[in-house]
XYZ file of C-alpha atoms in Angstrom:
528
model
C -15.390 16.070 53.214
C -17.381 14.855 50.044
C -15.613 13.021 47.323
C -16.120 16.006 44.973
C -14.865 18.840 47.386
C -11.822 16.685 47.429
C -11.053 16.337 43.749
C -11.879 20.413 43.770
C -9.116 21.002 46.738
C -6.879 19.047 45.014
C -6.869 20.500 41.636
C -6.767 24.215 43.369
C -3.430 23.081 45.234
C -2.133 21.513 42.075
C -2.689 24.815 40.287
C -1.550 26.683 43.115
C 1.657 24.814 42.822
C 1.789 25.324 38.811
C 1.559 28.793 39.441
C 4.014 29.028 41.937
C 6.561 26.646 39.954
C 6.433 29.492 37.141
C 6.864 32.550 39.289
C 9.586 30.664 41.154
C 11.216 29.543 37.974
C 11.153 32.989 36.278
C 12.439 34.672 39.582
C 15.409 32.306 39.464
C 16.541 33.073 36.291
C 15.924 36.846 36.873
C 17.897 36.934 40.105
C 20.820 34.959 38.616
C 21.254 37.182 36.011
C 20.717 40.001 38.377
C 23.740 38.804 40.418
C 26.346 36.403 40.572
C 25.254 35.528 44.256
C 22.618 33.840 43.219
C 24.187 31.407 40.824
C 24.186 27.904 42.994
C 20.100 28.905 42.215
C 20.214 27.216 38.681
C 19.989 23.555 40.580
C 16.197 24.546 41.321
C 15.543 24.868 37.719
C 17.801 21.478 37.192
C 15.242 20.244 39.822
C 12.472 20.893 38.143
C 13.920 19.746 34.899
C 13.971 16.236 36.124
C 10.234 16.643 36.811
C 8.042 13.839 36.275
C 4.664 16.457 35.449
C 5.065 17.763 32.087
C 4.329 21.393 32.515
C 6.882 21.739 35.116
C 9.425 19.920 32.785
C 8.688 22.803 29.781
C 9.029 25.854 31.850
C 12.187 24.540 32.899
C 13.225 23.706 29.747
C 12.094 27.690 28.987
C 13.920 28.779 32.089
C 17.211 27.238 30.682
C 16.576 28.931 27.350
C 16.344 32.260 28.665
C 19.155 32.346 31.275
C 21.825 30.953 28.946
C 20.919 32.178 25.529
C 21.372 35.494 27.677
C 25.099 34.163 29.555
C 25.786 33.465 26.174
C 25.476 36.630 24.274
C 26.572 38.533 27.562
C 30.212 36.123 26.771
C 29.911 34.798 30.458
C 30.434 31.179 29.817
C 34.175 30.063 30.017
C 36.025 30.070 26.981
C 38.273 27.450 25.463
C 39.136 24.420 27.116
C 37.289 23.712 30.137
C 39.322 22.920 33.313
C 37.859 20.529 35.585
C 35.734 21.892 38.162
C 37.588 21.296 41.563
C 40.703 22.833 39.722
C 39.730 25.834 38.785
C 37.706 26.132 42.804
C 41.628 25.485 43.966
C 43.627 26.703 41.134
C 45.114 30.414 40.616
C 41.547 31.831 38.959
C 39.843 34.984 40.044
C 36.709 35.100 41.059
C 35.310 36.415 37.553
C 37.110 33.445 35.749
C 36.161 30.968 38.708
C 32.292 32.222 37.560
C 32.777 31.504 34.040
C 33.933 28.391 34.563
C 30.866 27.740 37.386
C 28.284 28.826 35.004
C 29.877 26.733 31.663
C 29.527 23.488 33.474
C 26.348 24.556 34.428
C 25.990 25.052 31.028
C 27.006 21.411 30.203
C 24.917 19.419 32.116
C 22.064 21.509 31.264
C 22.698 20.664 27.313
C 23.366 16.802 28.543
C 20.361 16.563 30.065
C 18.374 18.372 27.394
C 19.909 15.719 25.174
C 18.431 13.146 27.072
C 15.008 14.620 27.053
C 15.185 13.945 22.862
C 14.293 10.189 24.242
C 11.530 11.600 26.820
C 8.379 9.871 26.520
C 6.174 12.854 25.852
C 6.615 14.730 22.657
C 6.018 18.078 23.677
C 8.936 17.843 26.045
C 11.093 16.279 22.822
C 9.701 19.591 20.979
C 10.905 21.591 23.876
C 14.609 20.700 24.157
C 15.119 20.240 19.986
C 14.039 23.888 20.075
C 15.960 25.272 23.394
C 19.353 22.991 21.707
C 18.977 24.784 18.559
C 19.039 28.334 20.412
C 22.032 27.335 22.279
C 23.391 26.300 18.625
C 22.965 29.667 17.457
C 24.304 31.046 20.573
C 27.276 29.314 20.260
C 27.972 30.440 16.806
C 27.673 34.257 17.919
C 29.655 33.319 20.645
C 31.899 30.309 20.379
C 32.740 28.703 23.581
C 35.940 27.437 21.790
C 38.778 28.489 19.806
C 38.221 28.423 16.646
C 39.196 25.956 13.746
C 39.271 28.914 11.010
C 40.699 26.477 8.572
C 37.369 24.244 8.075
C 34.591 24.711 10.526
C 34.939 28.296 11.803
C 32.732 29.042 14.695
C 29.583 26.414 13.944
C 29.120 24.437 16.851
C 29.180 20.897 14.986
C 29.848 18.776 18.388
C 26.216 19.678 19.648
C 24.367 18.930 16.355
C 26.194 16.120 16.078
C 24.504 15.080 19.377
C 21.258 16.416 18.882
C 21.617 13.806 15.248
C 22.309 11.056 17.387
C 19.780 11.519 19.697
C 16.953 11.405 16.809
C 18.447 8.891 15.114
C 17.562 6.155 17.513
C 17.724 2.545 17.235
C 14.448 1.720 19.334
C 12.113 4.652 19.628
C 10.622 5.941 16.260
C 11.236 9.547 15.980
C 9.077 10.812 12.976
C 7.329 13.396 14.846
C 10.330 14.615 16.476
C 12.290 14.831 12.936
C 8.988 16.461 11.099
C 9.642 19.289 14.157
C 13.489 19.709 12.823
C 12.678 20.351 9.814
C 12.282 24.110 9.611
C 16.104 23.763 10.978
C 17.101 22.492 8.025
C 16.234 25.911 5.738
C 19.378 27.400 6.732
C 22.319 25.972 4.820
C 25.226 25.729 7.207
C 22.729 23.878 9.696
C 22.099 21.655 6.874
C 25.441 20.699 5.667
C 26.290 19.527 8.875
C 23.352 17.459 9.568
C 24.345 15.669 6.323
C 27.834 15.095 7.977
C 26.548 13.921 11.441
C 23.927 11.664 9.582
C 26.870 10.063 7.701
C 29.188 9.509 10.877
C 25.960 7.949 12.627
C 25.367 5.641 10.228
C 29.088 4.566 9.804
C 29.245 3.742 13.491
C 25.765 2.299 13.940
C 25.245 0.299 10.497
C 28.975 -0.688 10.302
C 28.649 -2.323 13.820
C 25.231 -4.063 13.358
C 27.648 -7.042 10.725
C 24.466 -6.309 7.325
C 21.655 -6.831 10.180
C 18.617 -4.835 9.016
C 17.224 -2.139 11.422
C 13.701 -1.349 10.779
C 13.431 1.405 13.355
C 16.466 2.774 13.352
C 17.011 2.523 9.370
C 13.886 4.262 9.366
C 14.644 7.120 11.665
C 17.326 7.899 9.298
C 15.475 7.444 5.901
C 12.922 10.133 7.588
C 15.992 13.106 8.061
C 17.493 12.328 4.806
C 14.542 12.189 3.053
C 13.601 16.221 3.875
C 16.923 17.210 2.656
C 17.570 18.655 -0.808
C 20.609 21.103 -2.019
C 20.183 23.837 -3.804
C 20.400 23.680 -7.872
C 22.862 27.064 -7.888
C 25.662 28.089 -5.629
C 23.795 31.414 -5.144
C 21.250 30.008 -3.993
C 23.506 29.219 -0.740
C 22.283 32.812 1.539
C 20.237 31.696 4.162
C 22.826 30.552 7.245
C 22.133 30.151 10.797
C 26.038 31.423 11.625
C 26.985 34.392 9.591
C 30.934 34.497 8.940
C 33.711 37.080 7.498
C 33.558 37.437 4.089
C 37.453 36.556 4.577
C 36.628 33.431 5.073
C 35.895 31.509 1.737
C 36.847 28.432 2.137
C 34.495 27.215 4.877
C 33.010 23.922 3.305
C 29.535 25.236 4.380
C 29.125 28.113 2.041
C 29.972 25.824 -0.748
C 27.604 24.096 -3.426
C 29.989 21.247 -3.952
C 30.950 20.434 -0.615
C 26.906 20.095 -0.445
C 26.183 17.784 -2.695
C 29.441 15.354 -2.191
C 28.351 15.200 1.732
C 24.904 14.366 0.094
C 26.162 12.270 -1.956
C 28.125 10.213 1.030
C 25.421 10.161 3.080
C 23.137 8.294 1.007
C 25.175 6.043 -0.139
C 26.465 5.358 3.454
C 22.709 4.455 3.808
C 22.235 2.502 0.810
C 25.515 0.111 0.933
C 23.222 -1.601 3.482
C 20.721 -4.228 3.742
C 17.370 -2.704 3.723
C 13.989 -3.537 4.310
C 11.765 -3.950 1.202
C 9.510 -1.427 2.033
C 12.106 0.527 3.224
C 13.154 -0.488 -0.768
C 10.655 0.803 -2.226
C 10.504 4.466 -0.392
C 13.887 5.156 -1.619
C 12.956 4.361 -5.557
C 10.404 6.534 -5.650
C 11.569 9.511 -4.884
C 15.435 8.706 -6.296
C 14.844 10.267 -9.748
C 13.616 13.748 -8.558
C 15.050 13.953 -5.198
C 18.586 11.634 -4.790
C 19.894 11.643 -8.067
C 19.674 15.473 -9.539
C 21.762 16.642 -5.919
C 24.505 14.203 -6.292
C 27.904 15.514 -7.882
C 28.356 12.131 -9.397
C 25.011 9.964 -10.287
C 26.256 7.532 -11.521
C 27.365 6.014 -7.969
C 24.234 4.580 -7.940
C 24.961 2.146 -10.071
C 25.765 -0.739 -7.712
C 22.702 0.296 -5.572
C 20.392 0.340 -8.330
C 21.480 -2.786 -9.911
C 21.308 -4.773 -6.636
C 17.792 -3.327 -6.161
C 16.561 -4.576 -9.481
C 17.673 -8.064 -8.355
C 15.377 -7.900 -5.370
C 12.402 -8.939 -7.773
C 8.938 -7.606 -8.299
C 7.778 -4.245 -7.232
C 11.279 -3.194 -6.526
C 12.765 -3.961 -9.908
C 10.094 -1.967 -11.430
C 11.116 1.049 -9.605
C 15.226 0.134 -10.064
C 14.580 0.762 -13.973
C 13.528 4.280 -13.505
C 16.584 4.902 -11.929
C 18.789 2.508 -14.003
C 17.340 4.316 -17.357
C 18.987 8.172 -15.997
C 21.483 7.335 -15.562
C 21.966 6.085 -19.340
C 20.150 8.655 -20.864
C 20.977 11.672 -19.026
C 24.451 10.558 -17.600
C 25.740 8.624 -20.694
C 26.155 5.053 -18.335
C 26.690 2.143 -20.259
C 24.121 -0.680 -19.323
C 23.746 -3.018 -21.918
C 21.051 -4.932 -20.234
C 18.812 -2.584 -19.990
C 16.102 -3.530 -22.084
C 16.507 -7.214 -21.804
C 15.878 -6.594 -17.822
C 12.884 -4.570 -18.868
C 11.433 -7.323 -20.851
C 12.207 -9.974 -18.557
C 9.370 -7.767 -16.468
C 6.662 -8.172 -18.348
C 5.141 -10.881 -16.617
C 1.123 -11.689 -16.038
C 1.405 -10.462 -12.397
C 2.512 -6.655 -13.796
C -1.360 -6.269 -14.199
C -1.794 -6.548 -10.605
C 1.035 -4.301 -9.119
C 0.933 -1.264 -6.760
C 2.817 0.649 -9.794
C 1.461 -1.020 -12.407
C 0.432 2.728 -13.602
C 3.869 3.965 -13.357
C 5.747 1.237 -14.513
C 4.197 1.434 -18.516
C 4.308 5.354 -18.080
C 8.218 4.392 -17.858
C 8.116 1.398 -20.230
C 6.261 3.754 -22.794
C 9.118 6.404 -21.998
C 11.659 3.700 -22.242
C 10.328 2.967 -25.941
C 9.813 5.876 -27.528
C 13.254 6.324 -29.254
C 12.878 5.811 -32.894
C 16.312 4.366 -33.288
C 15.495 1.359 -31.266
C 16.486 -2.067 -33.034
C 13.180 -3.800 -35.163
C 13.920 -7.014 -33.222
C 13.618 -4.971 -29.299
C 10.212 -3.617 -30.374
C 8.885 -6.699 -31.745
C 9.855 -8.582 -29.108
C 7.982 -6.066 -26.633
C 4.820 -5.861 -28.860
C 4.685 -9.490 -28.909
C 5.165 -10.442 -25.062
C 2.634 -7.640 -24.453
C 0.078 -9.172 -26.734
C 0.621 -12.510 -25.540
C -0.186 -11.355 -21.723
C -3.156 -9.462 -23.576
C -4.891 -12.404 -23.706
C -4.729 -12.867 -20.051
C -4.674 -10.002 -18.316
C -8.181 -7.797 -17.118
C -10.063 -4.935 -19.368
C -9.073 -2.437 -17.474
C -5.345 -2.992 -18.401
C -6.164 -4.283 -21.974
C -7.363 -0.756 -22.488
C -3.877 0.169 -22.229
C -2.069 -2.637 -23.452
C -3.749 -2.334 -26.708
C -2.835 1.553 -27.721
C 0.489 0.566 -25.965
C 1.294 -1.842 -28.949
C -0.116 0.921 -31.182
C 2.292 3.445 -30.350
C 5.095 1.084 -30.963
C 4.285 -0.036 -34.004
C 3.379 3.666 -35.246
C 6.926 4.845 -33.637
C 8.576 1.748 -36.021
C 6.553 1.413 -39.291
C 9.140 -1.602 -40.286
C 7.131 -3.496 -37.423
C 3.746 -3.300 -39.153
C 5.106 -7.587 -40.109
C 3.641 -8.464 -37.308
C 0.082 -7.352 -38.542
C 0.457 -8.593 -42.447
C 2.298 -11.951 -41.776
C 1.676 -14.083 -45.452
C 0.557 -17.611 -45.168
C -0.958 -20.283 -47.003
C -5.071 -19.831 -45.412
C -5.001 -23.650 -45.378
C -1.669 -24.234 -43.897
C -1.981 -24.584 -40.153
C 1.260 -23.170 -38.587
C 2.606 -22.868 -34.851
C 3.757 -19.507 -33.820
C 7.494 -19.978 -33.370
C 7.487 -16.929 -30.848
C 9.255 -18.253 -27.534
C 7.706 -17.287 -24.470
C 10.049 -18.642 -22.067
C 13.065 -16.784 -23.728
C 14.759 -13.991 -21.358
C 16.850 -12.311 -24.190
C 14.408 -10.438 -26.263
C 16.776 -11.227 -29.552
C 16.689 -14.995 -29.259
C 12.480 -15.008 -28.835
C 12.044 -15.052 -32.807
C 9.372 -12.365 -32.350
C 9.881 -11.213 -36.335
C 8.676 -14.986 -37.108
C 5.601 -14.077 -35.767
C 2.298 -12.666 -35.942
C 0.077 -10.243 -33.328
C -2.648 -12.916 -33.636
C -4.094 -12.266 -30.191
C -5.082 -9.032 -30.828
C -7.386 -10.777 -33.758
C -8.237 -13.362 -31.255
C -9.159 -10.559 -28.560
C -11.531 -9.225 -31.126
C -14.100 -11.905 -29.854
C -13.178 -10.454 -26.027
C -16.623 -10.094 -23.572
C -16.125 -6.516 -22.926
C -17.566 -4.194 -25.927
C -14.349 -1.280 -25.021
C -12.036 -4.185 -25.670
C -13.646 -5.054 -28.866
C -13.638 -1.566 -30.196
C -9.826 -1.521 -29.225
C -8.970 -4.539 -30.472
C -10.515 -3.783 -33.966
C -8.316 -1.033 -34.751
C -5.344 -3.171 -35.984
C -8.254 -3.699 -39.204
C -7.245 -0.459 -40.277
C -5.170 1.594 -41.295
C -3.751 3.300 -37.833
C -3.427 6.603 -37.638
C -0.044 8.440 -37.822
C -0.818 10.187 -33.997
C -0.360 7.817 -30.812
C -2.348 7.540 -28.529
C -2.669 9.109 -25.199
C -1.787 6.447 -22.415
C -2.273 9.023 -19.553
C -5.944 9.055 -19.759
C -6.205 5.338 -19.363
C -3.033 4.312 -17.557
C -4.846 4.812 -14.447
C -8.225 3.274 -14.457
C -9.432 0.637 -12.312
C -11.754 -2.188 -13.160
C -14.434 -0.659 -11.049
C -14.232 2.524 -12.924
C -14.666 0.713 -15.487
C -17.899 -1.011 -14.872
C -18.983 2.440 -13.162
C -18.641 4.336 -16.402
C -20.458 1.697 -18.281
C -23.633 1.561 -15.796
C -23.505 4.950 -15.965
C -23.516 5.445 -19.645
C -25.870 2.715 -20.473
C -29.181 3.997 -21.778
C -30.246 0.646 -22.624
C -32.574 -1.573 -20.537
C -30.144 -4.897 -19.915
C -32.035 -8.073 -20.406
C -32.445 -10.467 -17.365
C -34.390 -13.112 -18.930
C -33.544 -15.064 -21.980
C -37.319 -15.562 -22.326
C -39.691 -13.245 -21.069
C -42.146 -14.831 -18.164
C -45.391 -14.724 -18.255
C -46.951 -16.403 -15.365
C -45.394 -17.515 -12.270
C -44.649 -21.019 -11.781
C -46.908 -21.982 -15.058
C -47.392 -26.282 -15.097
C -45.533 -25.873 -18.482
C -42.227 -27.480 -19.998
C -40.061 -24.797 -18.187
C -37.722 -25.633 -15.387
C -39.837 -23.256 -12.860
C -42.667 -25.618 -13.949
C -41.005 -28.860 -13.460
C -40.109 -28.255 -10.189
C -42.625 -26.471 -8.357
C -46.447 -26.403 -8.617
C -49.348 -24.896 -6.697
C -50.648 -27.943 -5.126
């Protein structure tokens, strides 16, 4: 038989057997449902559950769904607390209660083994048992398989999402794509609140254990759930819920705003108590201010968090003081180091940060009180001008009407442009560089000479900039935004581009090549 007629057979039989699989598969779960003599049948579907082809593996996994989303809402899985199997074959049950019990272990090690298909190597069999685990969730809470704990939990089946947490949140396999599938889960609130509790009871046995050891993959797993999950702003807001319950019962923690944002609340800071990796640093900053902070019941908890961040150095600092500054304006925190960390920031290498951009939108936002001290904004203006003369066009073209604003904001500052001296006296400037605390830097004693001195600058835009502090500045400020993010190709892309002038490329125009004259052409090369 030819190579080809071979590959042909064997595809045919493969799809034969695909085929076949399905049919059997869906005649299973129609004759066990049909009757109770055919109930030993749900091994075959176990069978091909354990699969190693993948198709077979998801119509199992659809086979499961559909034969005990339906025992469920039929209320033919044993109820309560579930006797061992070999007692209830040799104890005093009837044959109906002997079924029950039958059909909920079946029940069991289908959801165990669904559990361990979260780890599968292929993600469409993941998909496949997240989704058939959340039916049985919702299955459950129609029909709770236990008695119910009316006092807190009521009939939500919290011991399987628990599990079905723990399996995402693993410590070796990154599950990013699995989590992105969960989210639509998260919508309803009651499915939700308990994910926030299961995350916070995996991290306290996982994180606790591991004695401050950072867990890239696993710390990462986590940050990925937590990161999707926002409460709502208004307790009316709390509607959408996966298991309804009696209006009787109001005091399930679920249907409550403040039970939400406490449990989100401890779960983040269950996270953040630990070491993390800087990256791992930097993802949380970002998005604190809009999406951590305004969900909490009590912000300022971050404190210790935020503080310890700004001590990491560099780009994380930068993002701490967003953070650090809510919490004292909007949440009335004392932090009397504030602006003395914020100055100790302005260093030559903030012109060459990732967030360089968002860092002076918050300095800018930072500075824009009027009832700042004279000494704080002089002290600013000065370290900024100083690094002025330094630092690349691009950013001077932001530096510059940064200075402007403050100085407009805090007329008493307008010193620093008409210092009086003798025009023969040569004087130091007594400003101290070097000097952390912005009130010890003897800014006042100084001048904003570099801004005169960057009057000579290379660039013509810098130039035009610099010459403003000539005149009389206008009572408006400036508009950062519009500059605040250029680069310093932009920059020379905007000035090719508006260039109508032809740019010289000789000093002296040539008029013969290689000429036996005085020039260095001539001198060097001849026609001989």
């Amino acid at each position: 038989m030819a190579p080809s007629l071979k590959r042909n057979v064997k595809k045919a039989k493969s799809e034969t057997s695909v085929k076949k699989a399905q049919i059997d598969l869906n005649n299973v779960v129609f004759n066990i449902l049909q009757s109770r003599k055919h109930a030993n049948d749900v091994f075959d579907i176990f069978e091909a559950l354990q699969s190693e082809e993948e198709n077979d593996v998801v119509k199992a996994i659809n086979a499961c769904s559909n034969l005990f989303c339906t025992l469920l809402e039929r209320n033919e899985l044993f109820n309560g607390k579930l006797p061992a199997e070999d007692d209830a074959l040799n104890g005093d049950y009837n044959a109906e209660d002997k079924y029950r019990i039958f059909m909920r272990h079946r029940y069991n090690n289908c959801t165990e083994m669904l559990l361990e298909h979260l780890s599968h190597e292929l993600h469409a069999v993941q998909e496949a048992s997240l989704c058939c685990l959340m039916k049985f969730a919702a299955g459950e809470g129609k029909h709770p398989l236990m008695d119910l704990d009316w006092s807190e939990h009521h009939s939500f089946p919290r011991e399987l999402i628990q599990s079905i947490v723990d399996r995402m949140l693993s410590q070796t396999m990154d599950k990013s794509l699995l989590i992105s599938r969960f989210y639509e889960f998260l919508e309803k609130e009651d499915v939700r609140y308990y994910v926030m509790s299961s995350i916070r009871g995996n991290i306290g046995q996982v994180m606790d254990k591991s004695k401050g050891e950072v867990m890239p993959v696993y710390q990462l797993n986590v940050f990925t759930l937590m990161s999707n999950i926002s409460v709502p702003k208004e307790q009316s807001k709390l509607s959408n819920f996966m298991v309804k319950q009696e209006a009787k019962h109001e005091d399930w923690k679920a249907a409550k705003l403040l039970e939400h944002k406490r449990t989100f609340e401890r779960m983040w800071l269950g996270f953040l108590k630990h070491k993390l990796p800087s990256n791992m640093y930097k993802k949380v900053l970002v998005m604190l201010h809009d999406a951590i902070l305004p969900h909490m019941s009590e912000p300022t908890m971050m404190i210790d968090f935020l503080t310890a961040a700004y001590d990491v150095g560099g780009a994380i600092s930068l993002l701490a003081l967003n953070g650090l500054f809510i919490l004292v304006h909007k949440h009335n925190l004392e932090y009397p180091d504030f602006y003395k960390k914020l100055y100790n920031l302005l260093e030559p290498s903030i012109f060459h940060v990732k967030y360089q951009a968002r860092f002076f939108h918050l300095a800018n936002l930072f500075l824009s009180s009027s009832h700042l001290p004279l000494y704080i904004v002089a002290a600013f203006a000065k370290r900024l001008a100083r690094l002025a003369l330094t630092a690349p066009p691009a950013a001077l073209l932001f530096v510059l009407p940064f200075i402007y604003n403050l100085i407009r904001r805090h007329p008493s500052s307008r010193i620093l442009i008409h210092k009086p001296s003798a025009e023969d006296e040569l004087l130091e400037d007594p400003y101290l560089m070097d000097e952390d605390d912005p009130a010890q830097c003897r800014a006042l004693e100084s001048s904003l000479w570099e801004i005169k001195t960057l009057q000579r600058h290379y660039h013509p835009d810098v130039v035009k900039a610099a010459m403003l502090i000539n005149t009389s500045l206008s009572p408006n400020e400036d508009d950062l935004s519009e500059v605040l993010e250029i680069t310093t190709f932009e920059l020379m892309d905007r000035d090719l581009k508006t260039s109508t002038k032809s740019i010289p490329l000789e000093f002296e125009t040539a008029t013969q090549l290689l000429s036996p004259g005085k020039d260095v052409m001539g001198q060097h090369f001849c026609l001989e």
